[in-house]
Coordinates of C-alpha atoms in Angstrom, one line a residue:
M1314 CA 0.0 0.0 0.0
R1315 CA 1.5 3.3 -1.0
P1316 CA 1.3 6.3 1.4
P1317 CA -1.1 9.1 0.3
S1318 CA 0.4 12.0 -1.5
G1319 CA 2.1 14.5 0.8
A1320 CA 2.2 12.0 3.7
A1321 CA 5.3 12.1 5.9
R1322 CA 7.7 9.3 4.9
P1323 CA 9.4 7.2 7.6
C1324 CA 12.9 8.4 8.4
P1325 CA 15.8 6.7 10.2
H1326 CA 15.5 6.6 14.0
P1327 CA 17.3 9.7 15.3
G1328 CA 18.9 7.6 18.1
G1329 CA 21.7 5.1 17.6
P1330 CA 24.9 4.4 19.6
A1331 CA 25.7 8.1 20.1
A1332 CA 22.3 8.8 21.5
A1333 CA 22.5 5.8 23.8
L1334 CA 25.9 6.8 25.0
A1335 CA 24.8 10.4 25.6
A1336 CA 21.8 9.3 27.6
A1337 CA 23.8 6.9 29.7
S1338 CA 26.4 9.6 30.3
A1339 CA 23.8 12.0 31.6
H1340 CA 22.6 9.4 34.1
Y1341 CA 26.2 8.6 35.1
L1342 CA 27.0 12.3 35.7
R1343 CA 24.0 12.6 38.0
G1344 CA 25.2 9.7 40.0
E1345 CA 22.3 7.5 38.8
P1346 CA 22.5 3.7 37.9
I1347 CA 22.5 2.7 34.3
D1348 CA 19.4 0.5 33.7
M1349 CA 19.1 -0.9 30.2
S1350 CA 15.3 -1.2 30.3
A1351 CA 14.8 2.3 31.6
L1352 CA 17.4 3.6 29.0
A1353 CA 15.6 1.9 26.2
A1354 CA 12.3 3.4 27.3
E1355 CA 13.9 6.8 27.5
L1356 CA 15.2 6.5 24.0
G1357 CA 11.8 5.2 22.7
V1358 CA 13.2 1.9 21.5
G1359 CA 13.0 -1.7 22.6
R1360 CA 15.7 -3.4 24.6
A1361 CA 16.7 -5.5 21.5
T1362 CA 17.4 -2.3 19.6
L1363 CA 19.4 -0.8 22.4
Y1364 CA 21.5 -3.9 22.7
R1365 CA 22.0 -3.9 19.0
W1366 CA 23.3 -0.3 19.2
V1367 CA 25.7 -0.7 22.1
G1368 CA 26.3 -4.4 22.7
S1369 CA 26.0 -5.5 26.3
R1370 CA 25.6 -3.3 29.4
E1371 CA 29.3 -3.8 30.2
Q1372 CA 30.2 -2.6 26.7
L1373 CA 28.1 0.5 27.1
L1374 CA 29.6 1.2 30.5
A1375 CA 33.1 0.7 29.1
A1376 CA 32.4 3.1 26.3
L1377 CA 31.0 5.6 28.8
L1378 CA 34.0 5.3 31.2
G1379 CA 36.3 5.6 28.2
E1380 CA 34.7 8.9 27.2
M1381 CA 34.8 10.2 30.8
T1382 CA 38.5 9.2 30.9
E1383 CA 39.1 11.4 27.9
R1384 CA 37.1 14.3 29.2
T1385 CA 39.0 14.2 32.5
Y1386 CA 42.3 14.0 30.7
R1387 CA 41.4 17.1 28.5
V1388 CA 40.6 19.1 31.5
A1389 CA 43.7 18.0 33.4
A1390 CA 45.9 18.9 30.4
R1391 CA 44.7 22.5 30.4
G1392 CA 47.4 24.9 31.6
V1393 CA 50.0 22.2 32.5
G1394 CA 53.4 23.8 31.9
G1395 CA 56.9 22.6 31.7
G1396 CA 58.2 19.9 29.4
G1397 CA 59.5 16.4 29.2
A1398 CA 59.1 14.1 32.2
E1399 CA 58.1 17.1 34.4
R1400 CA 55.1 17.9 32.2
I1401 CA 54.0 14.2 32.0
L1402 CA 54.2 13.8 35.8
A1403 CA 52.3 17.0 36.4
L1404 CA 49.6 16.0 33.9
L1405 CA 49.3 12.5 35.3
E1406 CA 49.0 13.8 38.9
R1407 CA 46.3 16.2 38.0
F1408 CA 44.5 13.5 36.1
M1409 CA 44.7 10.8 38.8
R1410 CA 43.5 13.2 41.5
A1411 CA 40.6 14.4 39.4
V1412 CA 39.6 10.7 38.8
V1413 CA 39.6 9.7 42.4
D1414 CA 37.7 12.9 43.5
A1415 CA 35.0 12.6 40.8
E1416 CA 31.6 12.3 42.5
P1417 CA 29.9 10.3 39.6
L1418 CA 32.7 7.7 39.8
K1419 CA 32.4 7.4 43.5
A1420 CA 28.6 6.8 43.1
F1421 CA 29.3 4.1 40.5
T1422 CA 32.0 2.3 42.4
E1423 CA 29.9 2.3 45.6
R1424 CA 27.2 0.4 43.6
E1425 CA 29.3 -1.8 41.5
P1426 CA 33.0 -1.9 42.7
R1427 CA 33.9 -5.3 41.2
L1428 CA 32.5 -4.4 37.8
F1429 CA 34.3 -1.1 37.8
I1430 CA 37.7 -2.8 38.6
R1431 CA 37.2 -5.3 35.9
L1432 CA 36.4 -2.6 33.3
A1433 CA 39.1 -0.2 34.4
T1434 CA 42.1 -2.5 35.0
M1435 CA 41.7 -5.1 32.3
P1436 CA 42.7 -4.6 28.6
G1437 CA 39.8 -3.0 26.8
T1438 CA 38.1 0.2 25.9
I1439 CA 39.2 2.3 28.9
E1440 CA 42.8 1.2 28.9
D1441 CA 43.0 1.7 25.1
R1442 CA 41.6 5.3 25.4
A1443 CA 44.0 6.2 28.2
T1444 CA 47.0 4.7 26.4
E1445 CA 46.1 6.5 23.2
L1446 CA 45.9 9.8 24.9
L1447 CA 49.2 9.3 26.8
T1448 CA 51.0 8.1 23.7
G1449 CA 50.2 11.4 22.0
E1450 CA 51.4 13.3 25.0
L1451 CA 54.7 11.3 25.2
Q1452 CA 55.3 11.5 21.5
A1453 CA 54.9 15.3 21.5
E1454 CA 57.6 15.6 24.1
I1455 CA 59.9 13.2 22.3
D1456 CA 59.4 15.1 19.0
R1457 CA 60.5 18.3 20.5
G1458 CA 63.5 16.8 22.1
A1459 CA 62.3 17.2 25.7
L1460 CA 62.0 13.5 26.5
G1461 CA 64.0 10.3 25.7
T1462 CA 62.7 6.8 26.4
R1463 CA 64.0 3.3 26.5
L1464 CA 60.8 1.8 25.1
P1465 CA 58.5 2.3 22.1
T1466 CA 56.1 5.2 22.9
R1467 CA 52.9 3.1 23.0
T1468 CA 54.5 0.4 25.1
L1469 CA 55.7 3.1 27.6
A1470 CA 52.3 4.7 27.6
Q1471 CA 50.5 1.4 28.3
A1472 CA 53.0 0.6 31.1
I1473 CA 52.3 4.0 32.7
V1474 CA 48.5 3.5 32.4
R1475 CA 48.7 0.1 34.1
V1476 CA 51.0 1.5 36.9
A1477 CA 48.7 4.4 37.5
D1478 CA 45.6 2.2 37.6
S1479 CA 47.0 -0.3 40.0
F1480 CA 48.0 2.5 42.5
M1481 CA 45.0 4.8 41.8
Y1482 CA 42.5 2.0 42.5
A1483 CA 44.5 0.3 45.3
H1484 CA 41.6 0.9 47.8
Y1485 CA 39.3 -1.3 45.6
L1486 CA 41.9 -4.1 45.7
G1487 CA 42.3 -4.3 49.4
G1488 CA 44.3 -1.1 50.2
N1489 CA 43.2 1.7 52.4
R1490 CA 43.3 4.6 50.0
P1491 CA 44.5 5.6 46.5
E1492 CA 48.3 5.6 46.3
I1493 CA 48.9 8.5 43.9
D1494 CA 52.3 9.5 45.2
Q1495 CA 53.6 6.0 44.9
A1496 CA 52.4 5.8 41.3
L1497 CA 54.2 9.0 40.4
E1498 CA 57.4 7.6 41.9
V1499 CA 57.3 4.6 39.7
V1500 CA 56.3 6.6 36.6
E1501 CA 59.3 8.9 37.3
L1502 CA 61.6 5.9 37.0
L1503 CA 60.0 4.9 33.7
L1504 CA 60.5 8.4 32.3
R1505 CA 64.2 8.7 33.3
P1506 CA 66.4 9.7 30.3
C1507 CA 68.2 7.0 28.3
P1508 CA 71.8 6.6 29.6
G1509 CA 74.4 8.3 27.4
G1510 CA 71.8 10.3 25.5
G1511 CA 71.3 9.4 21.8
E1512 CA 68.1 8.8 19.9
S1513 CA 65.3 7.2 21.8
P1514 CA 63.5 4.1 20.4
G1515 CA 60.3 5.9 21.3
A1516 CA 60.8 8.3 18.4
A1517 CA 60.1 5.4 16.0
G1518 CA 57.8 3.3 18.1
R1519 CA 54.6 5.3 17.9

């Protein structure tokens, strides 16, 4: 049956993965739980459609936390001065303190601490996003001659991210509090210049 002349034609649903992520992020920032049924109803779609857009609930939360990681990083990077290892350490300290002080994250970890640790400390979306951001920062310092490294840039960035995570989330793994100062001490060792100078392998190991 053809629609009558002048009738509105069906158009693609205005939602999609971006809309689902935006809606979930709004709930997260208000400290609210992410419920897939409620989220689907809010978006005006069925649960099957929502899952088709974002995958599982864990995949949605990983994407959300990855985006929050980048937002926090961008804010932390504003106005950080210096260069080389000094700049990296200053940026990392600002980032880690902002993460552990974030109220939405506190609300989420109070509800689902084990899920958060699994998402945040295992290889996946969140680690990949943090590693990508730090790789760019390290490479910028290498390119302007302010930093030399013993490792390919991405390998170094991934190592720093894993060190930071293990200390930053120590209180979820049986410790009493985040151990940011200890994390910075270890990262400082990783960032020490190559002995004898010379070209760093990080310059070629993007």
